[in-house]
Short mmCIF file of C-alpha atoms and ligand atoms in Angstrom, two decimals:
data_model
loop_
_atom_site.label_atom_id
_atom_site.label_comp_id
_atom_site.label_asym_id
_atom_site.label_seq_id
_atom_site.Cartn_x
_atom_site.Cartn_y
_atom_site.Cartn_z
CA MET A 1 23.23 -85.92 30.33
CA ALA A 2 25.10 -88.65 30.64
CA GLN A 3 28.47 -89.24 28.19
CA THR A 4 28.55 -92.65 27.06
CA LEU A 5 31.36 -95.03 27.01
CA ARG A 6 32.93 -93.28 30.65
CA HIS A 7 33.49 -96.41 32.71
CA ALA A 8 36.48 -97.52 32.52
CA PHE A 9 37.31 -93.55 32.91
CA ALA A 10 37.89 -92.23 36.66
CA ALA A 11 36.33 -88.42 35.05
CA PRO A 12 34.02 -87.45 32.57
CA MET A 13 35.69 -85.56 29.50
CA ASP A 14 36.14 -81.98 29.92
CA ASP A 15 33.64 -80.28 28.16
CA LEU A 16 36.14 -78.51 25.60
CA VAL A 17 37.16 -81.81 24.66
CA LEU A 18 33.52 -82.64 24.33
CA LYS A 19 33.41 -80.56 22.45
CA ALA A 20 36.69 -80.13 19.71
CA VAL A 21 36.42 -84.57 18.67
CA ALA A 22 31.97 -84.55 18.57
CA SER A 23 31.33 -84.73 15.34
CA VAL A 24 27.53 -84.39 16.01
CA ASP A 25 26.79 -81.51 13.85
CA ASP A 26 28.40 -83.67 10.59
CA ASP A 27 26.49 -86.57 11.58
CA ARG A 28 23.17 -85.39 11.21
CA HIS A 29 23.18 -85.92 8.05
CA LEU A 30 24.13 -89.40 8.55
CA LEU A 31 22.09 -89.94 10.60
CA ALA A 32 19.60 -92.04 7.78
CA ASP A 33 22.72 -94.01 6.62
CA ASP A 34 23.33 -95.03 10.71
CA VAL A 35 20.41 -96.49 10.88
CA ARG A 36 19.89 -98.05 7.29
CA GLY A 37 23.48 -99.84 8.14
CA SER A 38 22.69 -101.12 11.90
CA ILE A 39 19.48 -102.70 9.93
CA ALA A 40 21.21 -104.84 8.74
CA HIS A 41 23.63 -105.49 10.97
CA VAL A 42 20.42 -107.38 13.38
CA ALA A 43 19.70 -109.42 9.90
CA THR A 44 23.43 -110.48 9.98
CA LEU A 45 23.92 -110.77 13.41
CA ALA A 46 20.16 -112.94 13.18
CA ALA A 47 21.83 -115.14 10.38
CA ALA A 48 24.77 -115.65 12.63
CA GLY A 49 22.83 -116.68 15.37
CA VAL A 50 23.36 -113.42 17.68
CA VAL A 51 20.90 -112.71 18.79
CA SER A 52 17.04 -114.33 18.40
CA SER A 53 14.44 -114.00 15.50
CA GLY A 54 12.59 -111.91 18.48
CA GLN A 55 15.49 -109.83 19.06
CA ALA A 56 16.57 -109.05 15.47
CA ALA A 57 12.45 -108.03 15.19
CA ASN A 58 12.05 -106.11 18.61
CA LEU A 59 15.69 -104.03 18.04
CA THR A 60 14.50 -103.88 13.54
CA ALA A 61 11.37 -101.97 14.21
CA GLY A 62 12.83 -99.71 16.97
CA LEU A 63 15.56 -98.54 14.21
CA GLU A 64 12.96 -98.05 11.98
CA ARG A 65 10.91 -96.06 14.77
CA ILE A 66 13.80 -94.08 14.95
CA LEU A 67 14.55 -93.75 10.69
CA ALA A 68 10.64 -92.35 10.40
CA GLU A 69 10.58 -89.87 13.59
CA GLY A 70 14.61 -88.63 13.33
CA LEU A 71 16.60 -87.75 16.08
CA GLU A 72 17.89 -84.99 17.82
CA LEU A 73 21.51 -85.66 18.38
CA ALA A 74 23.24 -84.24 21.75
CA LEU A 75 26.34 -83.63 22.24
CA GLU A 76 27.49 -85.85 24.64
CA ASP A 77 26.58 -88.35 22.19
CA GLU A 78 29.58 -87.35 20.83
CA ASP A 79 28.47 -88.59 17.78
CA VAL A 80 25.15 -90.19 15.78
CA HIS A 81 26.17 -93.92 16.31
CA MET A 82 26.39 -93.91 20.24
CA ALA A 83 23.00 -91.09 19.39
CA VAL A 84 20.93 -94.15 17.83
CA GLU A 85 22.18 -96.47 20.77
CA ARG A 86 21.04 -94.14 23.19
CA ARG A 87 17.76 -93.90 21.79
CA LEU A 88 17.44 -97.66 20.56
CA GLU A 89 18.00 -98.53 24.13
CA ASP A 90 15.09 -95.90 25.31
CA LEU A 91 13.10 -97.17 22.53
CA ILE A 92 13.16 -101.22 23.23
CA GLY A 93 14.77 -101.22 26.33
CA ASP A 94 18.50 -103.84 27.51
CA ASP A 95 17.78 -105.78 23.87
CA ALA A 96 19.54 -102.61 22.68
CA ARG A 97 23.19 -103.26 23.82
CA LEU A 98 23.24 -106.48 21.41
CA LEU A 99 23.34 -104.23 18.77
CA HIS A 100 26.78 -103.37 18.49
CA THR A 101 28.06 -106.92 18.49
CA ALA A 102 30.79 -107.62 16.02
CA ARG A 103 30.97 -104.11 15.16
CA SER A 104 32.82 -101.05 16.02
CA ARG A 105 32.11 -96.85 15.19
CA ASN A 106 35.68 -97.17 13.22
CA ASP A 107 33.65 -100.10 10.45
CA GLN A 108 30.24 -98.23 11.12
CA VAL A 109 31.30 -94.33 9.94
CA ALA A 110 32.82 -96.18 6.92
CA LEU A 111 29.77 -97.72 6.11
CA ASP A 112 27.79 -94.64 6.58
CA LEU A 113 30.03 -92.54 4.38
CA ARG A 114 29.75 -94.94 2.31
CA LEU A 115 25.53 -95.15 1.77
CA PHE A 116 25.99 -91.41 1.86
CA VAL A 117 28.02 -91.25 -1.16
CA ASP A 118 26.80 -94.15 -3.03
CA ALA A 119 22.98 -91.89 -2.87
CA ARG A 120 24.57 -88.64 -3.29
CA GLN A 121 26.77 -89.61 -5.78
CA SER A 122 22.96 -90.98 -7.31
CA ASP A 123 20.99 -88.03 -7.12
CA LEU A 124 24.50 -85.65 -8.57
CA ARG A 125 24.40 -87.63 -11.24
CA ASP A 126 20.30 -86.80 -11.77
CA ALA A 127 20.73 -83.33 -11.99
CA LEU A 128 23.80 -83.13 -14.09
CA GLY A 129 21.49 -85.45 -16.40
CA GLU A 130 18.75 -82.63 -16.21
CA LEU A 131 21.44 -80.11 -17.04
CA ILE A 132 22.51 -81.64 -20.04
CA GLU A 133 18.71 -82.66 -20.81
CA ALA A 134 18.09 -78.78 -20.46
CA LEU A 135 21.52 -78.63 -22.99
CA GLU A 136 20.59 -80.43 -26.03
CA ALA A 137 16.78 -79.41 -25.69
CA LYS A 138 18.16 -75.77 -26.23
CA ALA A 139 20.77 -76.74 -28.73
CA SER A 140 17.43 -78.32 -30.72
CA GLU A 141 15.44 -75.26 -30.93
CA HIS A 142 18.37 -73.29 -32.22
CA ARG A 143 20.47 -75.19 -34.13
CA THR A 144 20.97 -73.02 -37.39
CA VAL A 145 21.92 -70.07 -35.18
CA VAL A 146 25.45 -68.73 -35.69
CA MET A 147 27.49 -67.46 -33.57
CA PRO A 148 31.16 -66.20 -33.20
CA GLY A 149 33.13 -69.09 -31.98
CA TYR A 150 36.16 -67.89 -29.20
CA THR A 151 40.06 -68.60 -28.15
CA HIS A 152 41.12 -66.48 -26.07
CA VAL A 153 38.04 -65.11 -25.73
CA GLN A 154 38.74 -63.25 -29.55
CA ARG A 155 36.49 -63.80 -32.06
CA ALA A 156 37.87 -66.79 -34.00
CA GLN A 157 35.42 -68.64 -36.66
CA PRO A 158 31.25 -68.38 -36.87
CA ILE A 159 30.32 -71.50 -36.16
CA LEU A 160 26.73 -72.56 -34.58
CA PHE A 161 26.01 -71.53 -30.57
CA ALA A 162 24.19 -75.00 -30.93
CA HIS A 163 27.87 -76.49 -31.15
CA ALA A 164 28.94 -74.41 -28.63
CA LEU A 165 25.91 -75.87 -26.17
CA LEU A 166 27.39 -79.05 -27.04
CA ALA A 167 30.53 -78.84 -25.80
CA PHE A 168 29.28 -78.48 -22.69
CA ARG A 169 26.71 -81.47 -22.67
CA ASP A 170 30.32 -83.59 -23.14
CA GLN A 171 31.63 -82.25 -20.64
CA PHE A 172 29.26 -82.70 -17.69
CA GLU A 173 28.52 -86.43 -19.85
CA ARG A 174 31.85 -87.23 -18.54
CA ASP A 175 31.22 -86.33 -15.07
CA VAL A 176 28.04 -88.36 -15.24
CA GLU A 177 30.16 -91.43 -15.60
CA ARG A 178 32.86 -90.50 -13.35
CA LEU A 179 29.92 -90.49 -10.65
CA ALA A 180 30.31 -94.08 -11.02
CA ILE A 181 32.18 -95.25 -6.91
CA LYS A 182 31.67 -98.88 -6.35
CA PHE A 183 30.20 -98.90 -2.57
CA VAL A 184 32.04 -101.84 -1.14
CA SER A 185 30.51 -102.77 2.80
CA PRO A 186 33.00 -102.51 5.10
CA LEU A 187 30.98 -103.22 7.73
CA GLY A 188 31.82 -106.30 10.27
CA ALA A 189 35.95 -105.47 9.98
CA GLY A 190 35.80 -104.30 13.48
CA ALA A 191 38.09 -101.91 15.19
CA LEU A 192 40.46 -103.21 13.21
CA ALA A 193 41.08 -107.00 13.52
CA GLY A 194 37.75 -108.34 11.89
CA SER A 195 35.60 -110.78 14.99
CA ALA A 196 35.12 -113.43 17.29
CA VAL A 197 31.53 -113.15 16.51
CA GLY A 198 30.66 -115.68 13.48
CA ILE A 199 29.22 -112.95 11.62
CA ASP A 200 29.46 -112.74 7.70
CA PRO A 201 30.68 -109.47 6.48
CA ALA A 202 29.49 -110.91 2.64
CA PHE A 203 26.05 -111.23 3.70
CA THR A 204 25.69 -107.87 5.21
CA ALA A 205 27.31 -106.01 2.28
CA ARG A 206 24.29 -108.12 0.50
CA THR A 207 21.48 -107.25 2.22
CA LEU A 208 22.96 -103.78 1.52
CA GLY A 209 23.05 -103.92 -2.26
CA ALA A 210 27.01 -103.21 -2.24
CA ALA A 211 29.32 -104.63 -5.10
CA GLY A 212 30.38 -106.66 -2.93
CA ALA A 213 32.43 -106.63 0.83
CA PHE A 214 36.00 -105.96 1.72
CA ALA A 215 38.94 -108.06 1.34
CA ASN A 216 41.01 -106.87 4.47
CA SER A 217 39.83 -105.48 7.69
CA ILE A 218 42.35 -102.74 8.35
CA ASP A 219 41.82 -100.87 4.75
CA ALA A 220 38.06 -101.54 5.47
CA VAL A 221 38.47 -99.02 8.55
CA SER A 222 40.67 -96.33 6.99
CA ASP A 223 39.53 -96.34 3.03
CA ARG A 224 38.65 -92.72 2.39
CA ASP A 225 39.32 -93.55 -1.58
CA PHE A 226 35.44 -93.57 -2.53
CA ALA A 227 35.14 -90.58 -0.49
CA ALA A 228 37.74 -88.85 -2.26
CA GLU A 229 36.76 -90.16 -6.55
CA PHE A 230 33.62 -88.52 -4.56
CA VAL A 231 34.70 -84.79 -4.45
CA PHE A 232 37.13 -85.25 -7.05
CA ALA A 233 34.55 -86.26 -9.57
CA ALA A 234 31.66 -83.85 -8.09
CA THR A 235 34.50 -80.65 -7.72
CA LEU A 236 35.71 -81.70 -11.58
CA ALA A 237 31.91 -81.34 -12.26
CA SER A 238 31.67 -78.15 -10.41
CA VAL A 239 35.00 -76.56 -12.43
CA HIS A 240 32.75 -77.49 -15.90
CA LEU A 241 29.65 -75.99 -14.28
CA SER A 242 31.93 -72.73 -13.42
CA GLN A 243 32.81 -72.86 -17.10
CA LEU A 244 28.99 -72.76 -18.11
CA ALA A 245 28.19 -69.75 -15.57
CA GLU A 246 31.27 -67.69 -16.49
CA THR A 247 30.36 -68.21 -20.04
CA LEU A 248 26.77 -67.36 -19.46
CA VAL A 249 27.53 -64.19 -17.31
CA LEU A 250 29.98 -62.92 -20.30
CA TRP A 251 27.21 -63.31 -23.26
CA CYS A 252 24.46 -62.07 -20.71
CA THR A 253 26.58 -58.74 -20.38
CA SER A 254 25.70 -55.88 -22.63
CA GLU A 255 29.04 -56.07 -24.58
CA PHE A 256 28.30 -59.29 -26.38
CA GLY A 257 24.43 -59.06 -25.93
CA PHE A 258 24.00 -62.67 -26.67
CA VAL A 259 21.95 -63.88 -24.42
CA ARG A 260 19.78 -62.42 -21.66
CA LEU A 261 18.76 -64.12 -18.61
CA PRO A 262 14.39 -63.98 -16.74
CA ASP A 263 13.97 -61.09 -14.18
CA ALA A 264 13.06 -64.45 -11.92
CA LEU A 265 16.63 -66.15 -12.31
CA THR A 266 18.52 -62.34 -11.83
CA THR A 267 18.87 -60.04 -9.00
CA GLY A 268 18.88 -56.65 -8.26
CA SER A 269 20.76 -53.79 -7.33
CA SER A 270 19.90 -51.97 -3.43
CA LEU A 271 21.28 -49.56 -4.97
CA MET A 272 21.69 -49.03 -9.49
CA PRO A 273 17.65 -49.47 -9.85
CA GLN A 274 18.49 -50.73 -13.81
CA LYS A 275 20.58 -53.52 -12.58
CA LYS A 276 19.94 -57.20 -13.45
CA ASN A 277 22.03 -59.93 -11.94
CA PRO A 278 23.18 -62.80 -12.38
CA ASP A 279 24.63 -63.54 -9.10
CA CYS A 280 22.97 -67.32 -9.12
CA LEU A 281 25.69 -67.81 -11.53
CA GLU A 282 28.45 -66.10 -10.67
CA LEU A 283 28.19 -68.07 -7.47
CA VAL A 284 27.96 -71.33 -9.38
CA ARG A 285 31.40 -69.93 -10.53
CA GLY A 286 31.96 -68.22 -6.88
CA ARG A 287 31.82 -71.90 -5.15
CA ALA A 288 33.91 -74.20 -7.09
CA GLY A 289 36.18 -72.67 -5.02
CA GLN A 290 34.87 -74.28 -2.18
CA SER A 291 34.88 -77.31 -3.25
CA LEU A 292 38.27 -77.83 -4.65
CA GLY A 293 39.13 -75.92 -0.44
CA ASP A 294 37.48 -79.33 -0.12
CA LEU A 295 39.24 -81.86 -1.99
CA VAL A 296 42.74 -80.17 -0.52
CA ALA A 297 41.65 -80.23 2.52
CA LEU A 298 40.53 -84.15 1.76
CA LEU A 299 43.33 -85.68 1.28
CA THR A 300 45.53 -83.33 2.65
CA THR A 301 43.65 -85.08 5.47
CA LEU A 302 44.72 -88.91 4.51
CA LYS A 303 48.18 -87.93 3.33
CA GLY A 304 49.36 -88.03 6.87
CA LEU A 305 47.81 -91.23 8.72
CA PRO A 306 49.65 -94.11 9.77
CA VAL A 307 47.86 -97.79 8.68
CA GLY A 308 45.19 -98.61 10.36
CA TYR A 309 41.77 -96.34 11.81
CA ASN A 310 42.96 -92.41 12.91
CA ARG A 311 40.62 -89.99 14.33
CA ASP A 312 41.88 -87.24 11.74
CA LEU A 313 39.00 -89.36 9.33
CA GLN A 314 36.24 -87.51 11.15
CA GLU A 315 37.04 -84.72 8.89
CA THR A 316 36.65 -86.53 5.57
CA LYS A 317 32.98 -86.45 6.12
CA PRO A 318 32.36 -81.69 5.91
CA PRO A 319 33.96 -82.44 2.42
CA VAL A 320 32.17 -85.04 1.83
CA ILE A 321 29.21 -83.72 2.48
CA ARG A 322 29.06 -79.97 2.19
CA VAL A 323 30.52 -81.28 -1.86
CA ALA A 324 27.60 -83.08 -2.69
CA ASP A 325 25.09 -81.10 -1.71
CA THR A 326 26.86 -77.41 -3.05
CA VAL A 327 27.69 -79.23 -6.78
CA ARG A 328 23.92 -80.27 -6.81
CA THR A 329 22.31 -76.80 -6.48
CA SER A 330 24.90 -75.85 -8.68
CA ALA A 331 23.96 -78.16 -11.39
CA LEU A 332 20.19 -77.31 -10.70
CA VAL A 333 20.53 -73.95 -10.66
CA CYS A 334 22.63 -73.91 -14.17
CA ALA A 335 20.28 -76.58 -15.58
CA LEU A 336 17.46 -73.51 -15.06
CA ALA A 337 19.10 -71.04 -16.36
CA ILE A 338 19.99 -73.04 -19.40
CA ARG A 339 15.87 -73.72 -20.15
CA GLU A 340 14.86 -70.18 -19.88
CA LEU A 341 17.96 -68.59 -21.46
CA GLU A 342 16.77 -66.46 -23.82
CA ILE A 343 18.62 -66.22 -27.27
CA ASP A 344 19.64 -63.14 -29.05
CA ALA A 345 20.38 -64.89 -32.31
CA ALA A 346 20.23 -60.62 -34.16
CA ALA A 347 23.30 -59.70 -32.65
CA MET A 348 24.85 -62.87 -32.88
CA HIS A 349 24.75 -63.69 -36.43
CA VAL A 350 26.16 -59.39 -36.13
CA ALA A 351 28.68 -60.74 -34.54
CA ALA A 352 28.89 -63.32 -36.37
CA SER A 353 29.90 -62.01 -40.06
CA ASP A 354 32.92 -59.60 -38.63
CA ASP A 355 35.07 -59.83 -41.83
CA GLY A 356 38.43 -61.16 -39.51
CA LEU A 357 36.42 -64.25 -38.23
CA PHE A 358 36.17 -65.49 -42.61
CA ALA A 359 40.23 -64.85 -42.81
CA THR A 360 40.60 -69.17 -42.03
CA ASP A 361 37.92 -69.65 -45.25
CA ILE A 362 39.94 -67.53 -47.17
CA VAL A 363 43.11 -69.49 -46.63
CA GLU A 364 40.65 -72.69 -46.07
CA ARG A 365 39.52 -72.19 -50.23
CA LEU A 366 43.48 -70.95 -51.60
CA VAL A 367 44.25 -74.22 -49.84
CA ALA A 368 41.64 -76.28 -52.23
CA SER A 369 42.74 -75.06 -54.84
CA GLY A 370 46.39 -76.22 -54.52
CA VAL A 371 47.96 -73.13 -52.61
CA PRO A 372 50.49 -74.86 -49.54
CA PHE A 373 48.76 -74.68 -46.38
CA ARG A 374 51.28 -72.31 -44.97
CA GLU A 375 51.77 -70.04 -48.34
CA ALA A 376 47.93 -69.30 -48.56
CA HIS A 377 48.79 -68.46 -43.84
CA GLU A 378 51.23 -66.40 -45.36
CA ARG A 379 49.38 -64.52 -48.29
CA VAL A 380 46.28 -63.99 -46.10
CA ALA A 381 47.96 -62.38 -43.55
CA SER A 382 49.90 -60.29 -45.52
CA VAL A 383 45.95 -58.28 -45.85
CA VAL A 384 45.54 -58.50 -42.30
CA ARG A 385 48.36 -56.53 -42.31
CA THR A 386 47.07 -53.49 -44.42
CA GLY A 387 44.35 -53.56 -41.75
CA ARG A 388 41.69 -53.08 -44.91
CA ALA A 389 38.14 -54.63 -44.73
CA PHE A 390 38.24 -57.71 -46.43
CA THR A 391 34.20 -57.17 -47.60
CA SER A 392 36.05 -53.65 -49.09
CA LEU A 393 38.78 -55.45 -51.65
CA THR A 394 38.30 -55.22 -54.79
CA ASP A 395 39.14 -58.24 -57.35
CA ASP A 396 42.11 -56.37 -58.48
CA ASP A 397 43.31 -55.81 -54.66
CA TRP A 398 43.05 -59.06 -54.15
CA ARG A 399 45.04 -60.21 -57.13
CA ALA A 400 47.90 -58.33 -56.02
CA PHE A 401 48.19 -60.76 -52.84
CA ASP A 402 47.50 -63.64 -54.66
CA ILE A 403 44.54 -65.01 -54.00
CA ALA A 404 42.35 -65.75 -56.57
CA PRO A 405 38.74 -63.77 -56.53
CA GLU A 406 36.83 -67.20 -56.26
CA CYS A 407 39.13 -67.86 -53.36
CA ALA A 408 37.81 -63.96 -51.17
CA GLY A 409 34.13 -64.06 -52.39
CA ILE A 410 31.39 -62.44 -50.27
CA PHE A 411 30.79 -64.65 -46.81
CA THR A 412 28.25 -65.57 -44.54
CA PRO A 413 28.41 -67.24 -41.31
CA GLU A 414 25.86 -70.13 -42.69
CA ALA A 415 28.61 -70.63 -45.31
CA SER A 416 31.73 -70.71 -43.30
CA VAL A 417 30.57 -73.32 -40.76
CA ALA A 418 28.38 -74.81 -43.44
CA SER A 419 32.44 -75.99 -45.41
CA ARG A 420 33.20 -77.19 -42.03
CA THR A 421 32.33 -80.56 -42.22
CA SER A 422 34.93 -82.85 -40.52
CA PRO A 423 33.60 -85.20 -37.67
CA GLY A 424 32.74 -83.08 -34.33
CA GLY A 425 33.03 -79.75 -36.71
CA THR A 426 30.23 -77.00 -36.11
CA SER A 427 28.71 -78.38 -40.34
CA PRO A 428 24.85 -77.92 -39.16
CA GLN A 429 25.05 -81.54 -40.71
CA SER A 430 27.53 -82.51 -37.77
CA VAL A 431 25.90 -80.70 -35.09
CA ARG A 432 22.80 -82.80 -35.90
CA THR A 433 24.38 -85.95 -35.94
CA GLN A 434 26.52 -85.39 -32.25
CA LEU A 435 22.79 -83.82 -31.42
CA ALA A 436 21.81 -87.83 -32.36
CA ARG A 437 23.71 -89.60 -30.57
CA PRO A 438 22.25 -91.65 -28.14
CA ARG A 439 23.15 -90.95 -24.95
CA ARG A 440 26.33 -92.24 -23.12
CA THR A 441 24.81 -92.17 -19.30
N1 LIG B 501 32.57 -89.88 15.27
C1 LIG B 501 34.15 -91.36 14.38
C2 LIG B 501 34.16 -90.75 13.02
O1 LIG B 501 33.09 -89.97 12.69
C3 LIG B 501 33.52 -92.68 14.70
C4 LIG B 501 34.43 -92.97 14.36
C5 LIG B 501 35.00 -93.60 15.79
N2 LIG B 501 36.02 -93.88 15.90
C6 LIG B 501 37.17 -94.14 17.65
N3 LIG B 501 37.45 -94.97 17.94
N4 LIG B 501 36.76 -93.43 18.35
O2 LIG B 501 34.83 -90.59 12.55
#
């Protein structure tokens, strides 16, 4: 197949150079967006009187056929833009040669990536929405289950299991809110300077459902802020997904034993017959690293660029394509894991009844009886220092520490969580309020 765009050259492009500069492998993901952009461009050319209505119909029909049939991108095409133009010429003949009027591959690729981001951020919002729903459903189903809450992975205070699930829900809601990158159309910027052909970029923008058109044609072709914002938002979501995955991996160990993943979600060992491993969650955790790498790669590509389009910008596509796919899959895996998670409420209750978890309850009761907080903290700390279980102390023992026995008393995790009535806290009432609040997204 002949190389394209070589009429001014005395020699074909060196094979190695062609392989090094071609973007066809990444561009396969952008084919539909590229063709959609071209269909909008045809409408713009027709509105400006650059092509006749017959030519516009011919061009549009050819492009729609490519959209329906798909297209194999050949290395010789160099990129999706030239591949589509070549195929269009095969399909409709000379009219195809009008298509590239008043645009360049620079504004074209910027548009393709914008369309891609716009669609993928919506897919990712949907996947995270599924996870949010799963977390809320699980929290609602197990709203009275108590468990130990942790700081530093050390048992801290009793909490409601639902409260922990809703903490993740809140993170993912923020992620969804962040995935709201505005779609501005760069088409019509040309290579950098705009066009002498009287086309209206705002018309193209409206045709594509964009929020508006570019204001500066040089910025339009080199701006990849939207890509960086998307990769950042998706990567932060992947960090949150990784935290959820890590939490579930811990909770389903025999050491914690709070939850279990059903067989359909676990993988076996090639050697140890008893193993049922949470590999799908470990890979959610592992792949967050890959996304972080992609974010750094993208920003690093941008940082050295002088004003205007530079070919380095081609390298902003792989991070966007990879992160969109990886993070969506991770969100769906987590949604499935949460939906199917089996809960061992009894094991959580036993762990939440650990004596030491009630130290703060005693402090807070002393505070309620008028003891200054720091003083109360020190009195309870003196008991802790003895290493004795609170339940083993007699009334006289408590008095010896200047603690009224009624401030010590019998503790249950249920009573402990019930006392934490402050807004956003772990009391059943507060968790009910958190659960009932309308979805922000
Ligand atoms: N393949 C290129 C990319 O992905 C398209 C733009 C090429 N522009 C150019 N002037 N060579 O960025």
